[in-house]
Amino acid sequence: MPNPVLDEAKRRLLRVVGHRPTLLREEIVRSGYFNAEWYLGNHPELQQDPLAQRDPLGHFMSQGARQGLSPGPGFHTAWYLEEYEDVRSASINPLIHYLRHGRHEERRPTPHLAGVRERLPYLSGGRHSRVIYDTKRSADLSHEGRVQRLDKAEGVEIWRAFSREFLLGSRWLAQEDAEYLHNRGFLPDKKALYRLPNAQADAYVSDLQARLLPLTNGNARQLLETPALQFQLFARRLPMRPPTAAAASTSRLKVLMMLDPASAALIPLAAVVERTECPLGRHSAKSYHLSLNTGRVKSVVRYRANTILTGPRLPRPWERGRYQEAWRFVEREILAVITHKPIFTFAQIDIEIGGDTPRLIELSSQPSVVPFQVHGPLMQSEAAVEFIREFGI
């Protein structure tokens, strides 16, 4: 004879048991650490596995984690198990352990985060100064995939604002081009302007990266966004223009500085001189890309009044050494001081170089994207790649 109470208990038990794998799947998907395309592409042995081909996440949950397979570029399963003995003996999926416990205990998900934070006390607090945004390392470049990688509400809002701005200007693009540019953080006009898409796109500083970079600075953002504070800190040690003084030059040197995770020091990533040729804006301006080693001009771009770019081209013979003397002074008197005082993780430094002595104008959390984009890729150096790994930009 049927027992209604027993039957209902069985139904509830089945719902709970059946729900558990579903909830685990949702937890992993929400985290953004699992990427099906990356999982299959980086573990060739899965090409002949029917379960992996049919359900990559299911394979990772049931078999892959036990076999030491990594779910995506942001989590190294075998290393995590080897590094943390308590996880190894706990018989728990290492990724689930990291999501529920490890990250709150300041454990590292990959060996690439090699203790940089311990050497930089101003970055203590982890989540307060970190944005997880795997543009370069993950094939999951969907809108949801990126939102899941941001662990700050401010970062999510920046992404959504960028997405809205992109959609307003992308109606003329083919769907394939729109998806390509949107998923890499470039605004719609970049396809025509920089001949994207191309194989080097991920090595440019994208529009969205430039908006997210300030979030890596944590508590240093106030300094980088308040010229008066910069003047108080640097005026006695650097040749610096007071924040209330008017610009006295039409030439400005812009230098991108970033943290080198290997040395825990700030290093220049790129340097560009912008020169306004017509103050009234009727004709054009020029941008000169400088060699960080010699200060010689590497390439030149002309901005015309109708926003059309000419270049980049190689410099004329008389242009090559135009800013070498100014660059040497800046290296010696300005960058040397800032380099050895790593109070931030990323900044753009603007320096006035048209007068008798170059003077620091300001440090900024957010880079001027276009002056660096038009000269080509920046993020291919070893230090840049390590920066991306560490801060997830």
Coordinates of C-alpha atoms in Angstrom, one line a residue, residues 242-373:
P242 CA 52.2 73.1 -9.8
P243 CA 48.6 71.8 -10.5
T244 CA 47.3 75.3 -10.8
A245 CA 49.8 76.4 -13.4
A246 CA 48.7 76.7 -17.0
A247 CA 50.3 74.6 -19.7
A248 CA 53.3 76.3 -21.2
S249 CA 54.1 73.8 -23.9
T250 CA 52.5 72.1 -26.8
S251 CA 54.7 69.0 -26.5
R252 CA 53.9 66.4 -23.8
L253 CA 55.7 63.1 -23.1
K254 CA 53.4 60.3 -22.0
V255 CA 54.9 57.2 -20.3
L256 CA 53.1 54.1 -19.3
M257 CA 54.5 52.7 -16.0
M258 CA 53.5 49.3 -14.7
L259 CA 54.5 46.9 -12.0
D260 CA 56.9 44.1 -12.9
P261 CA 55.7 41.2 -10.8
A262 CA 59.1 39.5 -11.0
S263 CA 61.0 42.4 -9.4
A264 CA 58.2 44.2 -7.6
A265 CA 59.4 47.5 -9.2
L266 CA 57.8 49.9 -11.6
I267 CA 59.0 49.8 -15.2
P268 CA 58.2 51.9 -18.3
L269 CA 56.1 50.0 -20.8
A270 CA 55.9 52.6 -23.6
A271 CA 56.7 56.3 -24.2
V272 CA 55.0 58.6 -26.7
V273 CA 55.4 62.3 -27.4
E274 CA 52.3 64.2 -28.4
R275 CA 52.9 67.5 -30.2
T276 CA 50.1 69.9 -31.2
E277 CA 51.1 71.5 -34.4
C278 CA 48.2 73.9 -34.7
P279 CA 46.9 75.2 -31.3
L280 CA 43.6 76.1 -33.0
G281 CA 43.1 72.5 -34.1
R282 CA 42.6 73.4 -37.7
H283 CA 45.3 71.2 -39.1
S284 CA 46.9 68.3 -37.3
A285 CA 49.0 67.0 -34.4
K286 CA 51.8 64.4 -34.3
S287 CA 52.6 61.5 -32.1
Y288 CA 56.1 60.1 -31.7
H289 CA 56.8 56.7 -30.3
L290 CA 60.1 56.6 -28.4
S291 CA 62.6 53.8 -27.8
L292 CA 62.8 53.2 -24.1
N293 CA 66.4 52.2 -24.4
T294 CA 67.8 55.1 -26.4
G295 CA 65.0 57.8 -26.6
R296 CA 65.2 57.8 -30.4
V297 CA 61.9 58.1 -32.3
K298 CA 60.7 54.7 -33.6
S299 CA 57.5 55.7 -35.4
V300 CA 55.5 58.8 -36.2
V301 CA 51.7 59.2 -36.6
R302 CA 49.9 62.4 -37.8
Y303 CA 46.4 63.2 -36.6
R304 CA 44.5 65.3 -39.1
A305 CA 41.6 67.6 -38.4
N306 CA 39.0 65.1 -39.8
T307 CA 40.3 62.4 -37.4
I308 CA 42.0 60.5 -40.2
L309 CA 45.4 59.1 -39.2
T310 CA 48.5 59.0 -41.4
G311 CA 51.0 56.4 -40.3
P312 CA 52.6 55.0 -38.4
R313 CA 55.6 55.7 -40.5
L314 CA 59.3 55.5 -39.9
P315 CA 60.8 58.8 -38.7
R316 CA 62.7 61.2 -41.0
P317 CA 66.4 61.4 -40.3
W318 CA 66.0 64.8 -38.6
E319 CA 63.2 63.4 -36.4
R320 CA 65.0 60.4 -35.0
G321 CA 67.0 62.2 -32.2
R322 CA 64.6 65.0 -31.6
Y323 CA 63.6 64.0 -28.0
Q324 CA 66.7 62.1 -27.0
E325 CA 68.1 64.8 -24.7
A326 CA 64.7 65.3 -23.0
W327 CA 64.3 61.5 -22.6
R328 CA 67.6 61.2 -20.9
F329 CA 66.7 63.9 -18.4
V330 CA 63.3 62.4 -17.7
E331 CA 64.9 59.0 -17.1
R332 CA 67.5 60.4 -14.7
E333 CA 65.5 63.0 -12.8
I334 CA 61.9 61.8 -12.9
L335 CA 61.5 58.1 -13.8
A336 CA 64.3 57.0 -11.6
V337 CA 62.6 58.4 -8.5
I338 CA 59.2 57.0 -9.4
T339 CA 60.5 53.6 -10.4
H340 CA 62.0 52.9 -7.0
K341 CA 58.8 54.1 -5.1
P342 CA 56.2 51.6 -6.2
I343 CA 53.2 53.1 -4.6
F344 CA 50.9 52.0 -7.4
T345 CA 50.7 49.1 -9.9
F346 CA 49.9 51.1 -13.1
A347 CA 50.0 54.7 -14.1
Q348 CA 50.4 57.1 -17.0
I349 CA 53.0 59.8 -16.4
D350 CA 52.5 63.1 -18.3
I351 CA 55.6 65.3 -18.6
E352 CA 56.0 68.7 -20.1
I353 CA 59.1 68.7 -22.4
G354 CA 58.8 71.9 -24.5
G355 CA 60.4 74.3 -22.0
D356 CA 63.9 74.6 -20.7
T357 CA 63.5 71.7 -18.3
P358 CA 61.1 68.8 -18.5
R359 CA 58.6 68.9 -15.7
L360 CA 56.1 66.4 -14.3
I361 CA 52.5 67.4 -15.0
E362 CA 50.6 64.6 -13.4
L363 CA 50.3 60.8 -12.8
S364 CA 47.0 59.3 -14.0
S365 CA 45.2 56.0 -13.2
Q366 CA 43.8 55.7 -16.6
P367 CA 45.9 55.8 -19.8
S368 CA 45.3 57.8 -22.9
V369 CA 44.5 54.9 -25.1
V370 CA 44.7 56.2 -28.6
P371 CA 48.3 57.7 -28.5
F372 CA 49.6 54.2 -27.6
Q373 CA 47.2 52.2 -29.8

